[in-house]
């Protein structure tokens, strides 16, 4: 079955370190998204991509970057981790723009000490 | 900027009751309105998607309605079951979704 996976599922890192969270989908979807979920804020969009080599900033993109070298993967990089980036990160994908629902991965719980 | 609100933040009801979850949005020019379910420690599962030209969508015991003029959507759950216990989130938008903070629903056996 097609799916969307995230790794690692849990990560502890130190302030200032670079961290990369992986997202892989096997639906061959063009659209991929990264969100963070924090208590009291709901899910907020970090970055998104509509296809290979396309990336766009979302609502809370400062301190994060993404790259899209193929259809299946959209890794999220924290350039220099900060305690404010402690959160649960979700990756999602969707197909036909504007019509299809988004399918979410299981999430990565990140703790920055 | 679109803002999405879900009230109440938590709701408990006895098993078997019908219930309604509320979602309000500030920009009536939305494209889609989606309802998701999130179980503790898990990702989001899509329940229903209502396109802007539609008024409602149904799936089994779930019915979602959309009233753009009033900026409201409701998720109706019929004959609630303990397995319905979860957090329910609504989200407005096209591709770039704006989420509410969710309603944590507990069905009491």
PDB file of C-alpha atoms in Angstrom:
ATOM      1  CA  UNK A   1       0.000   0.000   0.000  1.00  0.00           C
ATOM      2  CA  UNK A   2       1.096   3.543  -0.686  1.00  0.00           C
ATOM      3  CA  UNK A   3       2.070   5.471   2.404  1.00  0.00           C
ATOM      4  CA  UNK A   4       3.931   8.408   3.866  1.00  0.00           C
ATOM      5  CA  UNK A   5       6.678   7.793   6.395  1.00  0.00           C
ATOM      6  CA  UNK A   6       8.752  10.029   8.627  1.00  0.00           C
ATOM      7  CA  UNK A   7      12.051   9.395  10.341  1.00  0.00           C
ATOM      8  CA  UNK A   8      13.190   9.513  12.996  1.00  0.00           C
ATOM      9  CA  UNK A   9       9.997   9.274  15.060  1.00  0.00           C
ATOM     10  CA  UNK A  10      11.735  10.765  18.079  1.00  0.00           C
ATOM     11  CA  UNK A  11      14.825  12.972  18.219  1.00  0.00           C
ATOM     12  CA  UNK A  12      16.695  14.748  20.982  1.00  0.00           C
ATOM     13  CA  UNK A  13      19.304  17.286  19.979  1.00  0.00           C
ATOM     14  CA  UNK A  14      21.211  20.210  21.403  1.00  0.00           C
ATOM     15  CA  UNK A  15      20.854  23.893  20.689  1.00  0.00           C
ATOM     16  CA  UNK A  16      22.873  24.960  17.680  1.00  0.00           C
ATOM     17  CA  UNK A  17      23.085  21.579  15.975  1.00  0.00           C
ATOM     18  CA  UNK A  18      21.824  20.977  12.461  1.00  0.00           C
ATOM     19  CA  UNK A  19      18.980  18.475  12.288  1.00  0.00           C
ATOM     20  CA  UNK A  20      17.308  16.882   9.277  1.00  0.00           C
ATOM     21  CA  UNK A  21      13.905  15.236   9.434  1.00  0.00           C
ATOM     22  CA  UNK A  22      13.020  12.848   6.619  1.00  0.00           C
ATOM     23  CA  UNK A  23       9.697  12.500   4.831  1.00  0.00           C
ATOM     24  CA  UNK A  24       9.059   9.871   2.164  1.00  0.00           C
ATOM     25  CA  UNK A  25       5.811   9.187   0.277  1.00  0.00           C
ATOM     26  CA  UNK A  26       5.056   6.424  -2.188  1.00  0.00           C
ATOM     27  CA  UNK A  27       1.880   7.887  -3.712  1.00  0.00           C
ATOM     28  CA  UNK A  28       3.803   9.815  -6.353  1.00  0.00           C
ATOM     29  CA  UNK A  29       2.087  12.988  -5.146  1.00  0.00           C
ATOM     30  CA  UNK A  30       3.354  16.283  -6.502  1.00  0.00           C
ATOM     31  CA  UNK A  31       2.501  18.333  -3.405  1.00  0.00           C
ATOM     32  CA  UNK A  32       4.294  17.905  -0.102  1.00  0.00           C
ATOM     33  CA  UNK A  33       4.048  19.921   3.104  1.00  0.00           C
ATOM     34  CA  UNK A  34       5.734  20.297   6.474  1.00  0.00           C
ATOM     35  CA  UNK A  35       3.806  21.415   9.555  1.00  0.00           C
ATOM     36  CA  UNK A  36       4.641  21.817  13.203  1.00  0.00           C
ATOM     37  CA  UNK A  37       2.115  21.195  15.954  1.00  0.00           C
ATOM     38  CA  UNK A  38       2.340  23.017  19.250  1.00  0.00           C
ATOM     39  CA  UNK A  39      -0.066  23.224  22.152  1.00  0.00           C
ATOM     40  CA  UNK A  40      -2.334  26.222  21.736  1.00  0.00           C
ATOM     41  CA  UNK A  41      -1.278  26.868  18.137  1.00  0.00           C
ATOM     42  CA  UNK A  42      -2.590  23.903  16.245  1.00  0.00           C
ATOM     43  CA  UNK A  43      -0.727  22.942  13.088  1.00  0.00           C
ATOM     44  CA  UNK A  44       1.226  25.640  11.298  1.00  0.00           C
ATOM     45  CA  UNK A  45       2.713  25.380   7.819  1.00  0.00           C
ATOM     46  CA  UNK A  46       6.521  25.555   7.637  1.00  0.00           C
ATOM     47  CA  UNK A  47       7.390  24.861   3.985  1.00  0.00           C
ATOM     48  CA  UNK A  48       5.721  23.267   1.002  1.00  0.00           C
ATOM     49  CA  UNK A  49       6.549  22.021  -2.470  1.00  0.00           C
ATOM     50  CA  UNK A  50       4.468  21.577  -5.608  1.00  0.00           C
ATOM     51  CA  UNK A  51       7.008  19.446  -7.414  1.00  0.00           C
ATOM     52  CA  UNK A  52      10.664  18.607  -7.979  1.00  0.00           C
ATOM     53  CA  UNK A  53      12.947  21.593  -7.421  1.00  0.00           C
ATOM     54  CA  UNK A  54      10.000  23.719  -6.213  1.00  0.00           C
ATOM     55  CA  UNK A  55       9.957  24.965  -2.591  1.00  0.00           C
ATOM     56  CA  UNK A  56       7.946  27.685  -0.875  1.00  0.00           C
ATOM     57  CA  UNK A  57       7.890  29.295   2.543  1.00  0.00           C
ATOM     58  CA  UNK A  58       4.951  28.850   4.840  1.00  0.00           C
ATOM     59  CA  UNK A  59       3.755  30.745   7.876  1.00  0.00           C
ATOM     60  CA  UNK A  60       6.640  29.792  10.197  1.00  0.00           C
ATOM     61  CA  UNK A  61       9.614  29.161   7.911  1.00  0.00           C
ATOM     62  CA  UNK A  62      12.367  31.039   9.783  1.00  0.00           C
ATOM     63  CA  UNK A  63      15.140  28.652  10.832  1.00  0.00           C
ATOM     64  CA  UNK A  64      13.975  25.867   8.511  1.00  0.00           C
ATOM     65  CA  UNK A  65      14.822  24.836   4.960  1.00  0.00           C
ATOM     66  CA  UNK A  66      13.690  22.157   2.522  1.00  0.00           C
ATOM     67  CA  UNK A  67      14.851  20.803  -0.813  1.00  0.00           C
ATOM     68  CA  UNK A  68      13.017  18.644  -3.344  1.00  0.00           C
ATOM     69  CA  UNK A  69      15.310  16.574  -5.535  1.00  0.00           C
ATOM     70  CA  UNK A  70      12.756  13.879  -6.371  1.00  0.00           C
ATOM     71  CA  UNK A  71       9.001  13.326  -6.130  1.00  0.00           C
ATOM     72  CA  UNK A  72       9.094  10.985  -3.125  1.00  0.00           C
ATOM     73  CA  UNK A  73      11.138  12.961  -0.571  1.00  0.00           C
ATOM     74  CA  UNK A  74      10.987  16.345   1.142  1.00  0.00           C
ATOM     75  CA  UNK A  75      13.560  16.526   3.963  1.00  0.00           C
ATOM     76  CA  UNK A  76      13.219  19.335   6.499  1.00  0.00           C
ATOM     77  CA  UNK A  77      16.426  20.836   7.878  1.00  0.00           C
ATOM     78  CA  UNK A  78      16.788  22.907  11.017  1.00  0.00           C
ATOM     79  CA  UNK A  79      19.920  24.886  10.287  1.00  0.00           C
ATOM     80  CA  UNK A  80      20.785  25.663  13.923  1.00  0.00           C
ATOM     81  CA  UNK A  81      18.306  24.104  16.303  1.00  0.00           C
ATOM     82  CA  UNK A  82      16.722  26.347  18.939  1.00  0.00           C
ATOM     83  CA  UNK A  83      14.640  25.428  21.979  1.00  0.00           C
ATOM     84  CA  UNK A  84      11.693  27.190  20.345  1.00  0.00           C
ATOM     85  CA  UNK A  85      11.785  24.504  17.662  1.00  0.00           C
ATOM     86  CA  UNK A  86      10.870  21.785  20.143  1.00  0.00           C
ATOM     87  CA  UNK A  87       7.664  20.490  18.612  1.00  0.00           C
ATOM     88  CA  UNK A  88       5.949  17.668  16.793  1.00  0.00           C
ATOM     89  CA  UNK A  89       6.585  17.828  13.052  1.00  0.00           C
ATOM     90  CA  UNK A  90       4.199  16.404  10.477  1.00  0.00           C
ATOM     91  CA  UNK A  91       4.763  15.818   6.806  1.00  0.00           C
ATOM     92  CA  UNK A  92       1.832  15.598   4.399  1.00  0.00           C
ATOM     93  CA  UNK A  93       1.246  15.076   0.696  1.00  0.00           C
ATOM     94  CA  UNK A  94      -1.576  15.604  -1.752  1.00  0.00           C
ATOM     95  CA  UNK A  95      -2.252  15.060  -5.431  1.00  0.00           C
ATOM     96  CA  UNK A  96      -4.419  17.231  -7.686  1.00  0.00           C
ATOM     97  CA  UNK A  97      -4.004  20.826  -6.422  1.00  0.00           C
ATOM     98  CA  UNK A  98      -6.977  22.233  -4.592  1.00  0.00           C
ATOM     99  CA  UNK A  99      -9.135  19.125  -4.865  1.00  0.00           C
ATOM    100  CA  UNK A 100      -7.552  16.352  -2.938  1.00  0.00           C
ATOM    101  CA  UNK A 101      -7.178  15.916   0.754  1.00  0.00           C
ATOM    102  CA  UNK A 102      -3.783  15.877   2.419  1.00  0.00           C
ATOM    103  CA  UNK A 103      -2.382  12.608   3.755  1.00  0.00           C
ATOM    104  CA  UNK A 104      -0.290  12.896   6.874  1.00  0.00           C
ATOM    105  CA  UNK A 105       2.696  10.996   8.167  1.00  0.00           C
ATOM    106  CA  UNK A 106       2.910   9.741  11.777  1.00  0.00           C
ATOM    107  CA  UNK A 107       4.979  12.697  12.965  1.00  0.00           C
ATOM    108  CA  UNK A 108       8.432  13.300  14.454  1.00  0.00           C
ATOM    109  CA  UNK A 109       8.709  14.446  18.043  1.00  0.00           C
ATOM    110  CA  UNK A 110      11.731  16.745  18.363  1.00  0.00           C
ATOM    111  CA  UNK A 111      13.211  17.950  21.628  1.00  0.00           C
ATOM    112  CA  UNK A 112      15.902  20.644  21.523  1.00  0.00           C
ATOM    113  CA  UNK A 113      17.858  20.957  24.769  1.00  0.00           C
TER     114      UNK A 113
ATOM    115  CA  UNK B   1      -5.213  36.255   6.973  1.00  0.00           C
ATOM    116  CA  UNK B   2      -7.473  33.295   7.534  1.00  0.00           C
ATOM    117  CA  UNK B   3      -8.136  32.360  11.158  1.00  0.00           C
ATOM    118  CA  UNK B   4      -9.863  29.152  12.177  1.00  0.00           C
ATOM    119  CA  UNK B   5     -11.436  28.629  15.594  1.00  0.00           C
ATOM    120  CA  UNK B   6     -12.844  25.518  17.222  1.00  0.00           C
ATOM    121  CA  UNK B   7     -14.925  25.769  20.362  1.00  0.00           C
ATOM    122  CA  UNK B   8     -15.089  24.022  22.770  1.00  0.00           C
ATOM    123  CA  UNK B   9     -11.545  22.769  23.198  1.00  0.00           C
ATOM    124  CA  UNK B  10     -12.859  19.619  24.890  1.00  0.00           C
ATOM    125  CA  UNK B  11     -16.180  17.810  24.949  1.00  0.00           C
ATOM    126  CA  UNK B  12     -17.425  14.710  26.778  1.00  0.00           C
ATOM    127  CA  UNK B  13     -20.667  12.951  25.867  1.00  0.00           C
ATOM    128  CA  UNK B  14     -22.259   9.591  26.773  1.00  0.00           C
ATOM    129  CA  UNK B  15     -22.079   6.790  24.255  1.00  0.00           C
ATOM    130  CA  UNK B  16     -24.942   6.692  21.790  1.00  0.00           C
ATOM    131  CA  UNK B  17     -25.596  10.419  21.700  1.00  0.00           C
ATOM    132  CA  UNK B  18     -25.530  12.486  18.549  1.00  0.00           C
ATOM    133  CA  UNK B  19     -23.137  15.425  18.710  1.00  0.00           C
ATOM    134  CA  UNK B  20     -21.969  18.449  16.758  1.00  0.00           C
ATOM    135  CA  UNK B  21     -18.469  19.888  16.567  1.00  0.00           C
ATOM    136  CA  UNK B  22     -18.056  23.495  15.487  1.00  0.00           C
ATOM    137  CA  UNK B  23     -15.525  25.255  13.304  1.00  0.00           C
ATOM    138  CA  UNK B  24     -15.467  28.990  12.498  1.00  0.00           C
ATOM    139  CA  UNK B  25     -13.341  30.781   9.916  1.00  0.00           C
ATOM    140  CA  UNK B  26     -12.832  34.475   9.234  1.00  0.00           C
ATOM    141  CA  UNK B  27     -12.339  34.565   5.451  1.00  0.00           C
ATOM    142  CA  UNK B  28     -15.413  33.335   3.596  1.00  0.00           C
ATOM    143  CA  UNK B  29     -13.426  33.037   0.360  1.00  0.00           C
ATOM    144  CA  UNK B  30     -12.179  29.605   1.344  1.00  0.00           C
ATOM    145  CA  UNK B  31     -11.532  26.951  -1.255  1.00  0.00           C
ATOM    146  CA  UNK B  32     -11.932  23.776   0.772  1.00  0.00           C
ATOM    147  CA  UNK B  33     -12.887  22.919   4.328  1.00  0.00           C
ATOM    148  CA  UNK B  34     -11.531  19.680   5.699  1.00  0.00           C
ATOM    149  CA  UNK B  35     -12.166  17.748   8.869  1.00  0.00           C
ATOM    150  CA  UNK B  36      -9.452  15.535  10.326  1.00  0.00           C
ATOM    151  CA  UNK B  37      -9.208  13.131  13.208  1.00  0.00           C
ATOM    152  CA  UNK B  38      -6.070  12.812  15.348  1.00  0.00           C
ATOM    153  CA  UNK B  39      -5.526  10.019  17.835  1.00  0.00           C
ATOM    154  CA  UNK B  40      -3.004  10.549  20.667  1.00  0.00           C
ATOM    155  CA  UNK B  41       0.564  10.334  19.407  1.00  0.00           C
ATOM    156  CA  UNK B  42      -0.544   9.783  15.833  1.00  0.00           C
ATOM    157  CA  UNK B  43      -0.821  11.720  12.618  1.00  0.00           C
ATOM    158  CA  UNK B  44      -3.961  13.205  11.125  1.00  0.00           C
ATOM    159  CA  UNK B  45      -6.530  11.172   9.241  1.00  0.00           C
ATOM    160  CA  UNK B  46      -8.796  12.915   6.770  1.00  0.00           C
ATOM    161  CA  UNK B  47     -12.499  12.428   7.456  1.00  0.00           C
ATOM    162  CA  UNK B  48     -14.335  14.712   5.064  1.00  0.00           C
ATOM    163  CA  UNK B  49     -13.488  17.402   2.537  1.00  0.00           C
ATOM    164  CA  UNK B  50     -16.074  19.975   1.461  1.00  0.00           C
ATOM    165  CA  UNK B  51     -15.277  22.019  -1.619  1.00  0.00           C
ATOM    166  CA  UNK B  52     -16.403  25.659  -1.647  1.00  0.00           C
ATOM    167  CA  UNK B  53     -19.201  24.903  -4.114  1.00  0.00           C
ATOM    168  CA  UNK B  54     -20.636  22.208  -1.855  1.00  0.00           C
ATOM    169  CA  UNK B  55     -22.819  22.524   1.241  1.00  0.00           C
ATOM    170  CA  UNK B  56     -22.160  19.198   2.895  1.00  0.00           C
ATOM    171  CA  UNK B  57     -20.455  15.836   2.725  1.00  0.00           C
ATOM    172  CA  UNK B  58     -21.372  12.546   4.363  1.00  0.00           C
ATOM    173  CA  UNK B  59     -19.400   9.448   5.255  1.00  0.00           C
ATOM    174  CA  UNK B  60     -21.097   6.786   7.343  1.00  0.00           C
ATOM    175  CA  UNK B  61     -22.100   8.305  10.678  1.00  0.00           C
ATOM    176  CA  UNK B  62     -20.339  11.570   9.870  1.00  0.00           C
ATOM    177  CA  UNK B  63     -21.852  14.580   8.165  1.00  0.00           C
ATOM    178  CA  UNK B  64     -20.022  17.837   7.618  1.00  0.00           C
ATOM    179  CA  UNK B  65     -21.701  21.054   6.525  1.00  0.00           C
ATOM    180  CA  UNK B  66     -20.303  24.311   5.226  1.00  0.00           C
ATOM    181  CA  UNK B  67     -21.909  27.753   5.411  1.00  0.00           C
ATOM    182  CA  UNK B  68     -19.521  30.247   3.866  1.00  0.00           C
ATOM    183  CA  UNK B  69     -21.769  33.253   4.462  1.00  0.00           C
ATOM    184  CA  UNK B  70     -21.680  32.746   8.216  1.00  0.00           C
ATOM    185  CA  UNK B  71     -18.102  31.461   8.280  1.00  0.00           C
ATOM    186  CA  UNK B  72     -19.032  28.174   9.897  1.00  0.00           C
ATOM    187  CA  UNK B  73     -18.687  24.457   9.417  1.00  0.00           C
ATOM    188  CA  UNK B  74     -20.077  21.711  11.596  1.00  0.00           C
ATOM    189  CA  UNK B  75     -19.216  18.040  11.942  1.00  0.00           C
ATOM    190  CA  UNK B  76     -22.167  15.927  13.023  1.00  0.00           C
ATOM    191  CA  UNK B  77     -21.457  12.519  14.528  1.00  0.00           C
ATOM    192  CA  UNK B  78     -24.435  10.211  14.868  1.00  0.00           C
ATOM    193  CA  UNK B  79     -24.776   7.489  17.497  1.00  0.00           C
ATOM    194  CA  UNK B  80     -21.387   8.168  19.062  1.00  0.00           C
ATOM    195  CA  UNK B  81     -19.136   5.261  20.062  1.00  0.00           C
ATOM    196  CA  UNK B  82     -16.122   5.048  22.405  1.00  0.00           C
ATOM    197  CA  UNK B  83     -13.959   4.555  19.317  1.00  0.00           C
ATOM    198  CA  UNK B  84     -14.899   8.069  18.223  1.00  0.00           C
ATOM    199  CA  UNK B  85     -12.821   9.478  21.085  1.00  0.00           C
ATOM    200  CA  UNK B  86     -10.071  11.575  19.500  1.00  0.00           C
ATOM    201  CA  UNK B  87      -9.176  15.154  18.672  1.00  0.00           C
ATOM    202  CA  UNK B  88     -11.040  16.574  15.696  1.00  0.00           C
ATOM    203  CA  UNK B  89      -9.476  19.354  13.670  1.00  0.00           C
ATOM    204  CA  UNK B  90     -10.879  21.461  10.891  1.00  0.00           C
ATOM    205  CA  UNK B  91      -8.743  23.171   8.285  1.00  0.00           C
ATOM    206  CA  UNK B  92      -9.546  25.779   5.651  1.00  0.00           C
ATOM    207  CA  UNK B  93      -7.747  26.517   2.440  1.00  0.00           C
ATOM    208  CA  UNK B  94      -6.401  25.241  -0.828  1.00  0.00           C
ATOM    209  CA  UNK B  95      -3.142  23.285  -0.511  1.00  0.00           C
ATOM    210  CA  UNK B  96      -1.926  25.671   2.213  1.00  0.00           C
ATOM    211  CA  UNK B  97      -4.206  24.757   5.059  1.00  0.00           C
ATOM    212  CA  UNK B  98      -5.015  26.887   8.101  1.00  0.00           C
ATOM    213  CA  UNK B  99      -5.918  24.665  11.033  1.00  0.00           C
ATOM    214  CA  UNK B 100      -8.038  25.191  14.088  1.00  0.00           C
ATOM    215  CA  UNK B 101      -6.649  24.048  17.425  1.00  0.00           C
ATOM    216  CA  UNK B 102      -9.086  21.156  17.603  1.00  0.00           C
ATOM    217  CA  UNK B 103     -11.793  19.755  19.864  1.00  0.00           C
ATOM    218  CA  UNK B 104     -10.807  16.825  22.071  1.00  0.00           C
ATOM    219  CA  UNK B 105     -13.809  14.506  22.118  1.00  0.00           C
ATOM    220  CA  UNK B 106     -14.340  11.843  24.785  1.00  0.00           C
ATOM    221  CA  UNK B 107     -17.187   9.350  24.455  1.00  0.00           C
ATOM    222  CA  UNK B 108     -18.142   7.928  27.832  1.00  0.00           C
ATOM    223  CA  UNK B 109     -19.157   4.234  27.722  1.00  0.00           C
TER     224      UNK B 109
END
